[in-house]
Amino acid sequence: MSAAEWTVTAVVFSIAIGMAVISIRSFMNKGFLLNNAWLYASEKERASMDRKPSYRQTAVVFLILSLVFLVIGLSAVLCDVRINLLEIPLVAGAVIYAVISSVRIGKKEREKRQAVPGPQDN
């Protein structure tokens, strides 16, 4: 491998490690919440939001993405492009998980809002 290939491989493994760290911190419910529901929520919505499901979703997605970058790095180190085929189910799994968990989180939030009586119900 050339020096450029080693550099790219080091960057790819660094990205994988960074994503793994974000995933671990998200599993611990710590750190900045990298989730669209949180990022696009207003201050009022953030105050009433249950962050635990969003942290879990972020953790799982970043763990899968860390595995994707690990596969890319291994493919470069082993000089075998067939290993890149493992990326397809990993990326598909991340997308499917993100969509399904977003729907579930939204459904639970709607159920929670309907169960709590508002000021007009008293």
MMTF fields as JSON, N, C-alpha, C and O atoms, coordinates in Angstrom:
{
  "mmtfVersion": "1.0.0",
  "mmtfProducer": "UNKNOWN",
  "numBonds": 487,
  "numAtoms": 488,
  "numGroups": 122,
  "numChains": 1,
  "numModels": 1,
  "chainsPerModel": [1],
  "groupsPerChain": [122],
  "chainIdList": ["A"],
  "bondAtomList": [4, 2, 8, 6, 12, 10, 16, 14, 20, 18, 24, 22, 28, 26, 32, 30, 36, 34, 40, 38, 44, 42, 48, 46, 52, 50, 56, 54, 60, 58, 64, 62, 68, 66, 72, 70, 76, 74, 80, 78, 84, 82, 88, 86, 92, 90, 96, 94, 100, 98, 104, 102, 108, 106, 112, 110, 116, 114, 120, 118, 124, 122, 128, 126, 132, 130, 136, 134, 140, 138, 144, 142, 148, 146, 152, 150, 156, 154, 160, 158, 164, 162, 168, 166, 172, 170, 176, 174, 180, 178, 184, 182, 188, 186, 192, 190, 196, 194, 200, 198, 204, 202, 208, 206, 212, 210, 216, 214, 220, 218, 224, 222, 228, 226, 232, 230, 236, 234, 240, 238, 244, 242, 248, 246, 252, 250, 256, 254, 260, 258, 264, 262, 268, 266, 272, 270, 276, 274, 280, 278, 284, 282, 288, 286, 292, 290, 296, 294, 300, 298, 304, 302, 308, 306, 312, 310, 316, 314, 320, 318, 324, 322, 328, 326, 332, 330, 336, 334, 340, 338, 344, 342, 348, 346, 352, 350, 356, 354, 360, 358, 364, 362, 368, 366, 372, 370, 376, 374, 380, 378, 384, 382, 388, 386, 392, 390, 396, 394, 400, 398, 404, 402, 408, 406, 412, 410, 416, 414, 420, 418, 424, 422, 428, 426, 432, 430, 436, 434, 440, 438, 444, 442, 448, 446, 452, 450, 456, 454, 460, 458, 464, 462, 468, 466, 472, 470, 476, 474, 480, 478, 484, 482],
  "bondOrderList": [1, 1, 1, 1, 1, 1, 1, 1, 1, 1, 1, 1, 1, 1, 1, 1, 1, 1, 1, 1, 1, 1, 1, 1, 1, 1, 1, 1, 1, 1, 1, 1, 1, 1, 1, 1, 1, 1, 1, 1, 1, 1, 1, 1, 1, 1, 1, 1, 1, 1, 1, 1, 1, 1, 1, 1, 1, 1, 1, 1, 1, 1, 1, 1, 1, 1, 1, 1, 1, 1, 1, 1, 1, 1, 1, 1, 1, 1, 1, 1, 1, 1, 1, 1, 1, 1, 1, 1, 1, 1, 1, 1, 1, 1, 1, 1, 1, 1, 1, 1, 1, 1, 1, 1, 1, 1, 1, 1, 1, 1, 1, 1, 1, 1, 1, 1, 1, 1, 1, 1, 1],
  "groupList": [{"groupName": "MET", "atomNameList": ["N", "CA", "C", "O"], "elementList": ["N", "C", "C", "O"], "formalChargeList": [0, 0, 0, 0], "bondAtomList": [1, 0, 2, 1, 3, 2], "bondOrderList": [1, 1, 2], "singleLetterCode": "M", "chemCompType": "L-PEPTIDE LINKING"}, {"groupName": "SER", "atomNameList": ["N", "CA", "C", "O"], "elementList": ["N", "C", "C", "O"], "formalChargeList": [0, 0, 0, 0], "bondAtomList": [1, 0, 2, 1, 3, 2], "bondOrderList": [1, 1, 2], "singleLetterCode": "S", "chemCompType": "L-PEPTIDE LINKING"}, {"groupName": "ALA", "atomNameList": ["N", "CA", "C", "O"], "elementList": ["N", "C", "C", "O"], "formalChargeList": [0, 0, 0, 0], "bondAtomList": [1, 0, 2, 1, 3, 2], "bondOrderList": [1, 1, 2], "singleLetterCode": "A", "chemCompType": "L-PEPTIDE LINKING"}, {"groupName": "GLU", "atomNameList": ["N", "CA", "C", "O"], "elementList": ["N", "C", "C", "O"], "formalChargeList": [0, 0, 0, 0], "bondAtomList": [1, 0, 2, 1, 3, 2], "bondOrderList": [1, 1, 2], "singleLetterCode": "E", "chemCompType": "L-PEPTIDE LINKING"}, {"groupName": "TRP", "atomNameList": ["N", "CA", "C", "O"], "elementList": ["N", "C", "C", "O"], "formalChargeList": [0, 0, 0, 0], "bondAtomList": [1, 0, 2, 1, 3, 2], "bondOrderList": [1, 1, 2], "singleLetterCode": "W", "chemCompType": "L-PEPTIDE LINKING"}, {"groupName": "THR", "atomNameList": ["N", "CA", "C", "O"], "elementList": ["N", "C", "C", "O"], "formalChargeList": [0, 0, 0, 0], "bondAtomList": [1, 0, 2, 1, 3, 2], "bondOrderList": [1, 1, 2], "singleLetterCode": "T", "chemCompType": "L-PEPTIDE LINKING"}, {"groupName": "VAL", "atomNameList": ["N", "CA", "C", "O"], "elementList": ["N", "C", "C", "O"], "formalChargeList": [0, 0, 0, 0], "bondAtomList": [1, 0, 2, 1, 3, 2], "bondOrderList": [1, 1, 2], "singleLetterCode": "V", "chemCompType": "L-PEPTIDE LINKING"}, {"groupName": "PHE", "atomNameList": ["N", "CA", "C", "O"], "elementList": ["N", "C", "C", "O"], "formalChargeList": [0, 0, 0, 0], "bondAtomList": [1, 0, 2, 1, 3, 2], "bondOrderList": [1, 1, 2], "singleLetterCode": "F", "chemCompType": "L-PEPTIDE LINKING"}, {"groupName": "ILE", "atomNameList": ["N", "CA", "C", "O"], "elementList": ["N", "C", "C", "O"], "formalChargeList": [0, 0, 0, 0], "bondAtomList": [1, 0, 2, 1, 3, 2], "bondOrderList": [1, 1, 2], "singleLetterCode": "I", "chemCompType": "L-PEPTIDE LINKING"}, {"groupName": "GLY", "atomNameList": ["N", "CA", "C", "O"], "elementList": ["N", "C", "C", "O"], "formalChargeList": [0, 0, 0, 0], "bondAtomList": [1, 0, 2, 1, 3, 2], "bondOrderList": [1, 1, 2], "singleLetterCode": "G", "chemCompType": "PEPTIDE LINKING"}, {"groupName": "ARG", "atomNameList": ["N", "CA", "C", "O"], "elementList": ["N", "C", "C", "O"], "formalChargeList": [0, 0, 0, 0], "bondAtomList": [1, 0, 2, 1, 3, 2], "bondOrderList": [1, 1, 2], "singleLetterCode": "R", "chemCompType": "L-PEPTIDE LINKING"}, {"groupName": "ASN", "atomNameList": ["N", "CA", "C", "O"], "elementList": ["N", "C", "C", "O"], "formalChargeList": [0, 0, 0, 0], "bondAtomList": [1, 0, 2, 1, 3, 2], "bondOrderList": [1, 1, 2], "singleLetterCode": "N", "chemCompType": "L-PEPTIDE LINKING"}, {"groupName": "LYS", "atomNameList": ["N", "CA", "C", "O"], "elementList": ["N", "C", "C", "O"], "formalChargeList": [0, 0, 0, 0], "bondAtomList": [1, 0, 2, 1, 3, 2], "bondOrderList": [1, 1, 2], "singleLetterCode": "K", "chemCompType": "L-PEPTIDE LINKING"}, {"groupName": "LEU", "atomNameList": ["N", "CA", "C", "O"], "elementList": ["N", "C", "C", "O"], "formalChargeList": [0, 0, 0, 0], "bondAtomList": [1, 0, 2, 1, 3, 2], "bondOrderList": [1, 1, 2], "singleLetterCode": "L", "chemCompType": "L-PEPTIDE LINKING"}, {"groupName": "TYR", "atomNameList": ["N", "CA", "C", "O"], "elementList": ["N", "C", "C", "O"], "formalChargeList": [0, 0, 0, 0], "bondAtomList": [1, 0, 2, 1, 3, 2], "bondOrderList": [1, 1, 2], "singleLetterCode": "Y", "chemCompType": "L-PEPTIDE LINKING"}, {"groupName": "ASP", "atomNameList": ["N", "CA", "C", "O"], "elementList": ["N", "C", "C", "O"], "formalChargeList": [0, 0, 0, 0], "bondAtomList": [1, 0, 2, 1, 3, 2], "bondOrderList": [1, 1, 2], "singleLetterCode": "D", "chemCompType": "L-PEPTIDE LINKING"}, {"groupName": "PRO", "atomNameList": ["N", "CA", "C", "O"], "elementList": ["N", "C", "C", "O"], "formalChargeList": [0, 0, 0, 0], "bondAtomList": [1, 0, 2, 1, 3, 2], "bondOrderList": [1, 1, 2], "singleLetterCode": "P", "chemCompType": "L-PEPTIDE LINKING"}, {"groupName": "GLN", "atomNameList": ["N", "CA", "C", "O"], "elementList": ["N", "C", "C", "O"], "formalChargeList": [0, 0, 0, 0], "bondAtomList": [1, 0, 2, 1, 3, 2], "bondOrderList": [1, 1, 2], "singleLetterCode": "Q", "chemCompType": "L-PEPTIDE LINKING"}, {"groupName": "CYS", "atomNameList": ["N", "CA", "C", "O"], "elementList": ["N", "C", "C", "O"], "formalChargeList": [0, 0, 0, 0], "bondAtomList": [1, 0, 2, 1, 3, 2], "bondOrderList": [1, 1, 2], "singleLetterCode": "C", "chemCompType": "L-PEPTIDE LINKING"}],
  "groupTypeList": [0, 1, 2, 2, 3, 4, 5, 6, 5, 2, 6, 6, 7, 1, 8, 2, 8, 9, 0, 2, 6, 8, 1, 8, 10, 1, 7, 0, 11, 12, 9, 7, 13, 13, 11, 11, 2, 4, 13, 14, 2, 1, 3, 12, 3, 10, 2, 1, 0, 15, 10, 12, 16, 1, 14, 10, 17, 5, 2, 6, 6, 7, 13, 8, 13, 1, 13, 6, 7, 13, 6, 8, 9, 13, 1, 2, 6, 13, 18, 15, 6, 10, 8, 11, 13, 13, 3, 8, 16, 13, 6, 2, 9, 2, 6, 8, 14, 2, 6, 8, 1, 1, 6, 10, 8, 9, 12, 12, 3, 10, 3, 12, 10, 17, 2, 6, 16, 9, 16, 17, 15, 11],
  "groupIdList": [1, 2, 3, 4, 5, 6, 7, 8, 9, 10, 11, 12, 13, 14, 15, 16, 17, 18, 19, 20, 21, 22, 23, 24, 25, 26, 27, 28, 29, 30, 31, 32, 33, 34, 35, 36, 37, 38, 39, 40, 41, 42, 43, 44, 45, 46, 47, 48, 49, 50, 51, 52, 53, 54, 55, 56, 57, 58, 59, 60, 61, 62, 63, 64, 65, 66, 67, 68, 69, 70, 71, 72, 73, 74, 75, 76, 77, 78, 79, 80, 81, 82, 83, 84, 85, 86, 87, 88, 89, 90, 91, 92, 93, 94, 95, 96, 97, 98, 99, 100, 101, 102, 103, 104, 105, 106, 107, 108, 109, 110, 111, 112, 113, 114, 115, 116, 117, 118, 119, 120, 121, 122],
  "secStructList": [7, 7, 2, 2, 2, 2, 2, 2, 2, 2, 2, 2, 2, 2, 2, 2, 2, 2, 2, 2, 2, 2, 2, 2, 2, 2, 2, 6, 6, 7, 1, 7, 7, 7, 7, 2, 2, 2, 2, 6, 1, 7, 2, 2, 2, 2, 2, 2, 7, 7, 7, 2, 2, 2, 2, 2, 2, 2, 2, 2, 2, 2, 2, 2, 2, 2, 2, 2, 2, 2, 2, 2, 2, 2, 2, 2, 2, 2, 6, 7, 4, 4, 4, 4, 4, 4, 2, 2, 2, 2, 2, 2, 2, 2, 2, 2, 2, 2, 2, 2, 2, 2, 2, 2, 2, 2, 2, 2, 2, 2, 2, 2, 2, 2, 2, 1, 7, 7, 4, 4, 4, 7],
  "xCoordList": [0.836, 0.0, 0.88, 1.958, 0.387, 1.136, 0.85, -0.034, 1.61, 1.441, 0.056, -0.546, -0.442, -1.774, -2.846, -3.795, -2.705, -3.674, -3.645, -4.689, -2.446, -2.328, -2.954, -3.582, -2.789, -3.371, -4.895, -5.554, -5.439, -6.892, -7.403, -8.444, -6.684, -7.086, -7.069, -7.973, -6.052, -5.981, -7.149, -7.72, -7.5, -8.63, -9.931, -10.768, -10.103, -11.321, -11.436, -12.513, -10.338, -10.377, -10.615, -11.276, -10.089, -10.332, -11.804, -12.364, -12.417, -13.852, -14.639, -15.588, -14.249, -14.927, -14.814, -15.789, -13.64, -13.443, -14.262, -14.88, -14.267, -15.059, -16.541, -17.207, -17.053, -18.468, -18.754, -19.825, -17.805, -17.982, -18.03, -18.814, -17.203, -17.21, -18.549, -19.123, -19.038, -20.344, -21.428, -22.324, -21.344, -22.323, -22.287, -23.334, -21.105, -20.972, -21.525, -22.257, -21.18, -21.679, -23.202, -23.871, -23.737, -25.189, -25.875, -26.957, -25.266, -25.832, -25.858, -26.715, -24.92, -24.851, -25.72, -25.715, -26.469, -27.305, -26.499, -26.954, -25.3, -24.429, -24.022, -24.079, -23.616, -23.114, -24.219, -25.393, -23.812, -24.75, -25.633, -25.142, -26.922, -27.874, -27.937, -28.495, -27.368, -27.333, -28.537, -28.415, -29.688, -30.928, -31.799, -31.921, -32.405, -33.222, -34.368, -34.685, -34.997, -36.115, -35.653, -36.397, -34.452, -33.914, -33.428, -33.687, -32.726, -32.133, -33.186, -32.985, -34.303, -35.34, -36.42, -37.327, -36.348, -37.359, -37.123, -35.99, -38.21, -38.105, -37.681, -37.656, -37.35, -36.938, -38.051, -37.784, -39.287, -40.436, -40.582, -40.815, -40.445, -40.543, -39.39, -39.585, -38.2, -37.039, -37.222, -36.793, -37.856, -38.048, -38.959, -38.783, -39.937, -40.883, -40.535, -41.228, -39.484, -39.138, -38.419, -37.554, -38.805, -38.082, -36.908, -37.102, -35.69, -34.509, -33.98, -33.201, -34.379, -33.811, -34.004, -33.036, -35.206, -35.36, -34.515, -33.996, -34.387, -33.584, -32.102, -31.386, -31.635, -30.252, -30.004, -28.969, -30.962, -30.799, -30.75, -29.914, -31.639, -31.659, -30.332, -29.762, -29.851, -28.57, -27.439, -26.571, -27.452, -26.389, -26.361, -25.292, -27.514, -27.561, -27.125, -26.358, -27.611, -27.252, -25.756, -25.117, -25.19, -23.757, -22.922, -21.822, -23.416, -22.714, -22.672, -21.631, -23.791, -23.828, -22.929, -22.209, -22.961, -22.098, -20.619, -19.772, -20.313, -18.943, -18.508, -17.375, -19.415, -19.107, -18.907, -18.061, -19.68, -19.515, -18.111, -17.445, -17.657, -16.317, -15.234, -14.152, -15.509, -14.569, -14.427, -13.319, -15.532, -15.498, -14.717, -13.932, -14.93, -14.2, -12.703, -11.902, -12.329, -10.916, -10.314, -9.195, -11.055, -10.557, -10.399, -9.454, -11.316, -11.219, -9.952, -9.3, -9.607, -8.401, -7.142, -6.183, -7.145, -5.965, -5.74, -4.609, -6.818, -6.703, -6.675, -6.48, -6.872, -6.874, -7.851, -7.531, -9.036, -10.062, -11.372, -12.011, -11.76, -12.956, -14.238, -15.298, -14.164, -15.367, -15.886, -17.076, -15.008, -15.421, -16.387, -17.22, -16.282, -17.173, -18.636, -19.523, -18.901, -20.284, -20.97, -22.199, -20.191, -20.771, -21.384, -22.206, -20.985, -21.531, -23.011, -23.765, -23.426, -24.809, -25.819, -26.71, -25.712, -26.7, -26.559, -27.55, -25.346, -25.164, -25.849, -26.569, -25.631, -26.259, -27.779, -28.529, -28.222, -29.664, -30.265, -31.352, -29.563, -30.044, -30.123, -31.067, -29.142, -29.156, -30.348, -31.024, -30.598, -31.715, -33.046, -33.916, -33.201, -34.452, -34.669, -35.777, -33.619, -33.748, -34.131, -35.0, -33.495, -33.78, -35.234, -35.884, -35.741, -37.128, -38.1, -39.021, -37.897, -38.812, -38.779, -39.828, -37.589, -37.521, -38.086, -38.665, -37.933, -38.53, -40.046, -40.692, -40.612, -42.065, -42.522, -43.518, -41.795, -42.166, -42.051, -42.93, -40.985, -40.808, -41.931, -42.489, -42.259, -43.343, -44.682, -45.489, -44.922, -46.176, -46.285, -47.351, -45.191, -45.204, -45.406, -46.11, -44.784, -44.959, -46.415, -46.958, -47.048, -48.457, -49.348, -50.268, -49.079, -49.869, -49.697, -50.65, -48.485, -48.216, -48.963, -49.53, -48.968, -49.668, -51.175, -51.834, -51.723, -53.168, -53.55, -54.666, -52.661, -52.956, -52.9, -53.588, -52.089, -51.959, -53.052, -53.137, -53.899, -54.953, -54.37, -53.51, -54.832, -54.386, -55.182, -56.109, -54.842, -55.545, -57.007, -57.837, -57.336, -58.714, -59.585, -60.811, -58.984, -59.759, -60.266, -61.151, -59.753, -60.148, -61.433, -61.899],
  "yCoordList": [-1.183, 0.0, 1.246, 1.277, 2.258, 3.514, 4.355, 4.039, 5.411, 6.299, 6.946, 7.131, 7.286, 7.89, 6.904, 7.29, 5.648, 4.628, 4.413, 4.231, 4.435, 4.293, 5.481, 5.323, 6.666, 7.867, 7.798, 8.084, 7.419, 7.291, 6.219, 6.399, 5.12, 4.043, 4.523, 4.201, 5.283, 5.823, 6.773, 6.758, 7.592, 8.502, 7.718, 8.06, 6.678, 5.861, 5.184, 5.181, 4.613, 3.987, 5.035, 4.746, 6.234, 7.31, 7.699, 7.941, 7.756, 8.048, 6.941, 7.219, 5.685, 4.552, 4.651, 4.411, 5.001, 5.147, 6.308, 6.196, 7.419, 8.572, 8.25, 8.649, 7.534, 7.152, 6.158, 6.193, 5.277, 4.336, 5.08, 4.725, 6.103, 6.902, 7.633, 7.655, 8.219, 8.88, 7.877, 8.188, 6.677, 5.639, 5.241, 5.121, 5.038, 4.646, 5.742, 5.456, 6.989, 8.094, 8.229, 8.585, 7.944, 8.005, 6.867, 7.062, 5.687, 4.586, 4.953, 4.478, 5.794, 6.238, 7.479, 8.018, 7.936, 9.141, 10.376, 11.222, 10.476, 11.616, 12.236, 11.598, 13.483, 14.16, 14.833, 14.78, 15.47, 16.173, 15.158, 14.143, 15.423, 14.513, 14.799, 15.812, 13.912, 14.062, 13.348, 12.283, 13.962, 13.36, 14.463, 15.537, 14.205, 15.223, 15.706, 16.896, 14.795, 15.193, 16.236, 17.164, 16.09, 17.03, 18.313, 19.418, 18.155, 19.309, 20.267, 21.482, 19.736, 20.583, 20.99, 21.74, 20.52, 20.852, 22.259, 22.732, 22.902, 24.22, 24.034, 22.915, 25.138, 25.074, 24.489, 23.727, 24.846, 24.341, 22.831, 22.093, 22.383, 20.947, 20.184, 19.082, 20.759, 20.104, 19.928, 18.923, 20.902, 20.833, 19.679, 19.084, 19.358, 18.293, 16.956, 15.961, 16.93, 15.731, 14.693, 15.024, 13.429, 12.319, 11.99, 11.505, 12.256, 12.12, 10.698, 10.386, 9.834, 8.491, 7.701, 7.117, 7.658, 6.931, 7.532, 6.806, 8.848, 9.494, 9.188, 8.982, 9.156, 8.764, 7.33, 7.036, 6.444, 5.05, 4.933, 4.212, 5.637, 5.605, 6.12, 5.516, 7.209, 7.769, 6.774, 6.594, 6.134, 5.181, 4.01, 3.62, 3.447, 2.285, 2.664, 1.937, 3.798, 4.216, 4.501, 4.095, 5.188, 5.469, 4.204, 4.118, 3.23, 1.955, 1.245, 0.724, 1.226, 0.596, 1.351, 0.73, 2.675, 3.453, 3.257, 3.282, 3.065, 2.743, 1.426, 1.292, 0.457, -0.829, -0.671, -1.344, 0.215, 0.469, 0.99, 0.511, 1.962, 2.506, 1.491, 1.506, 0.627, -0.447, -1.399, -1.831, -1.726, -2.58, -1.9, -2.549, -0.606, 0.132, 0.078, -0.158, 0.296, 0.248, -1.132, -1.263, -2.163, -3.529, -3.867, -4.552, -3.39, -3.611, -2.978, -3.555, -1.8, -1.13, -1.838, -2.002, -2.255, -2.933, -4.284, -4.636, -5.039, -6.368, -6.361, -7.399, -5.18, -5.027, -5.998, -6.638, -6.092, -6.981, -6.197, -5.915, -5.852, -5.032, -5.82, -5.219, -7.134, -7.934, -7.696, -7.871, -7.303, -7.025, -5.841, -5.748, -4.945, -3.786, -4.181, -3.385, -5.388, -5.85, -5.947, -5.92, -6.059, -6.097, -4.76, -4.694, -3.702, -2.379, -2.285, -1.578, -2.988, -2.876, -3.251, -2.453, -4.446, -4.753, -3.866, -3.595, -3.411, -2.541, -1.194, -0.718, -0.585, 0.711, 0.562, 1.395, -0.511, -0.756, -0.958, -0.458, -1.685, -1.894, -0.604, -0.398, 0.268, 1.562, 2.406, 3.023, 2.428, 3.224, 2.653, 3.396, 1.348, 0.714, 0.921, 1.245, 0.734, 0.934, 2.374, 2.611, 3.333, 4.744, 5.081, 5.8, 4.572, 4.861, 4.216, 4.871, 2.938, 2.224, 2.815, 3.006, 3.104, 3.651, 5.064, 5.445, 5.85, 7.192, 7.105, 7.884, 6.167, 5.977, 5.556, 6.069, 4.621, 4.169, 5.284, 5.437, 6.057, 7.165, 8.187, 8.678, 8.503, 9.449, 8.935, 9.7, 7.646, 7.044, 7.112, 7.425, 6.821, 6.887, 8.322, 8.558, 9.286, 10.69, 11.123, 11.831, 10.699, 11.051, 10.417, 11.06, 9.147, 8.477, 9.167, 9.297, 9.604, 10.281, 11.611, 11.955, 12.361, 13.638, 13.469, 14.29, 12.397, 12.162, 11.698, 11.964, 11.018, 10.491, 11.574, 11.478, 12.6, 13.681, 14.711, 15.278, 14.962, 15.972, 17.373, 17.73, 18.143, 19.513, 20.451, 20.011, 21.726, 22.701, 22.872, 23.226, 22.629, 22.795, 21.632, 21.742, 20.497, 19.33, 19.454, 18.692, 20.368, 20.483, 21.212, 21.391],
  "zCoordList": [0.0, 0.0, 0.0, 0.594, -0.68, -0.747, 0.504, 1.301, 0.646, 1.799, 1.794, 2.851, 0.621, 0.52, 0.969, 1.652, 0.595, 0.999, 2.513, 3.14, 3.095, 4.547, 5.253, 6.3, 4.691, 5.282, 5.262, 6.261, 4.121, 4.0, 4.961, 5.592, 5.074, 5.983, 7.433, 8.205, 7.801, 9.162, 9.435, 10.525, 8.454, 8.61, 8.759, 9.594, 7.962, 8.029, 9.401, 9.997, 9.903, 11.226, 12.316, 13.314, 12.139, 13.11, 13.145, 14.214, 11.992, 11.921, 12.613, 13.346, 12.385, 13.036, 14.554, 15.267, 15.045, 16.491, 17.033, 18.092, 16.311, 16.732, 16.829, 17.784, 15.849, 15.874, 16.996, 17.602, 17.27, 18.38, 19.709, 20.59, 19.859, 21.085, 21.236, 22.324, 20.168, 20.208, 20.583, 21.368, 20.022, 20.319, 21.791, 22.427, 22.329, 23.737, 24.644, 25.592, 24.356, 25.175, 25.062, 26.032, 23.881, 23.711, 24.462, 25.015, 24.489, 25.277, 26.761, 27.506, 27.184, 28.576, 28.826, 29.933, 27.808, 27.879, 28.242, 29.013, 27.684, 27.935, 26.611, 25.559, 26.686, 25.496, 24.717, 25.083, 23.63, 22.768, 22.059, 21.566, 22.004, 21.369, 19.873, 19.452, 19.078, 17.624, 17.013, 16.409, 17.187, 16.72, 16.137, 16.727, 14.983, 14.322, 15.194, 15.196, 15.936, 16.796, 17.817, 18.135, 18.32, 19.3, 18.617, 19.095, 17.504, 16.831, 16.289, 16.307, 15.807, 15.219, 16.211, 15.849, 17.44, 18.443, 18.987, 19.075, 19.342, 19.965, 21.423, 21.934, 22.078, 23.482, 24.354, 25.284, 24.049, 24.815, 24.619, 25.576, 23.381, 23.103, 23.747, 24.259, 23.724, 24.334, 25.835, 26.402, 26.476, 27.923, 28.318, 29.381, 27.464, 27.795, 27.134, 27.348, 26.346, 25.581, 26.451, 27.262, 26.254, 26.876, 25.959, 24.845, 26.432, 25.582, 25.504, 24.604, 26.416, 26.472, 25.161, 24.674, 24.575, 23.305, 22.17, 21.322, 22.168, 21.125, 21.305, 20.324, 22.56, 22.817, 22.345, 21.747, 22.62, 22.213, 20.688, 20.142, 20.011, 18.551, 17.998, 17.089, 18.532, 18.1, 18.34, 17.486, 19.499, 19.839, 18.877, 18.408, 18.577, 17.684, 16.274, 15.644, 15.777, 14.416, 14.317, 13.347, 15.3, 15.251, 15.43, 14.884, 16.176, 16.293, 14.941, 14.54, 14.25, 12.925, 11.951, 11.17, 11.988, 11.098, 11.431, 10.538, 12.698, 13.088, 12.464, 12.002, 12.454, 11.82, 10.312, 9.723, 9.692, 8.255, 7.977, 7.06, 8.754, 8.534, 8.9, 8.314, 9.846, 10.165, 8.977, 8.66, 8.324, 7.135, 6.007, 5.317, 5.823, 4.785, 5.072, 4.168, 6.326, 6.7, 6.51, 6.015, 6.904, 6.717, 5.245, 4.855, 4.441, 3.001, 2.437, 1.567, 2.928, 2.445, 2.936, 2.182, 4.198, 4.749, 4.08, 3.744, 3.887, 3.305, 1.776, 1.145, 1.193, -0.277, -0.941, -1.943, -0.365, -0.895, -0.993, 0.021, -2.203, -2.402, -2.138, -1.963, -2.108, -1.842, -0.425, -0.161, 0.473, 1.849, 1.882, 2.784, 0.916, 0.863, 0.713, 1.022, 0.247, 0.121, 1.481, 1.555, 2.555, 3.9, 4.294, 5.209, 3.607, 3.905, 3.556, 4.226, 2.522, 2.042, 3.128, 3.421, 3.739, 4.784, 6.021, 6.7, 6.321, 7.477, 7.264, 8.143, 6.114, 5.831, 5.731, 6.24, 5.07, 4.968, 6.359, 6.646, 7.214, 8.575, 9.361, 10.124, 9.185, 9.878, 9.428, 10.251, 8.127, 7.605, 8.087, 8.542, 7.987, 8.413, 9.909, 10.337, 10.703, 12.148, 12.464, 13.303, 11.805, 12.076, 11.757, 12.515, 10.653, 10.271, 11.251, 11.738, 11.539, 12.431, 13.836, 14.451, 14.348, 15.706, 15.764, 16.781, 14.702, 14.68, 14.733, 15.433, 13.998, 14.011, 15.406, 15.916, 16.023, 17.373, 18.401, 19.249, 18.333, 19.272, 19.094, 20.075, 17.846, 17.572, 18.065, 18.592, 17.896, 18.345, 19.869, 20.4, 20.572, 22.037, 22.519, 23.501, 21.821, 22.193, 22.019, 22.867, 20.922, 20.695, 21.752, 22.257, 22.093, 23.128, 24.475, 25.242, 24.754, 26.025, 26.087, 27.124, 24.982, 24.952, 25.107, 25.747, 24.518, 24.612, 26.009, 26.455, 26.707, 28.036, 29.103, 30.119, 28.885, 29.867, 29.623, 28.534, 30.637, 30.42, 30.364, 31.169, 29.433, 29.272, 30.167, 30.847, 30.181, 31.029, 30.621, 31.458, 29.366, 28.901, 29.351, 29.307, 29.791, 30.209, 31.633, 32.023, 32.416, 33.827, 33.995, 35.12]
}
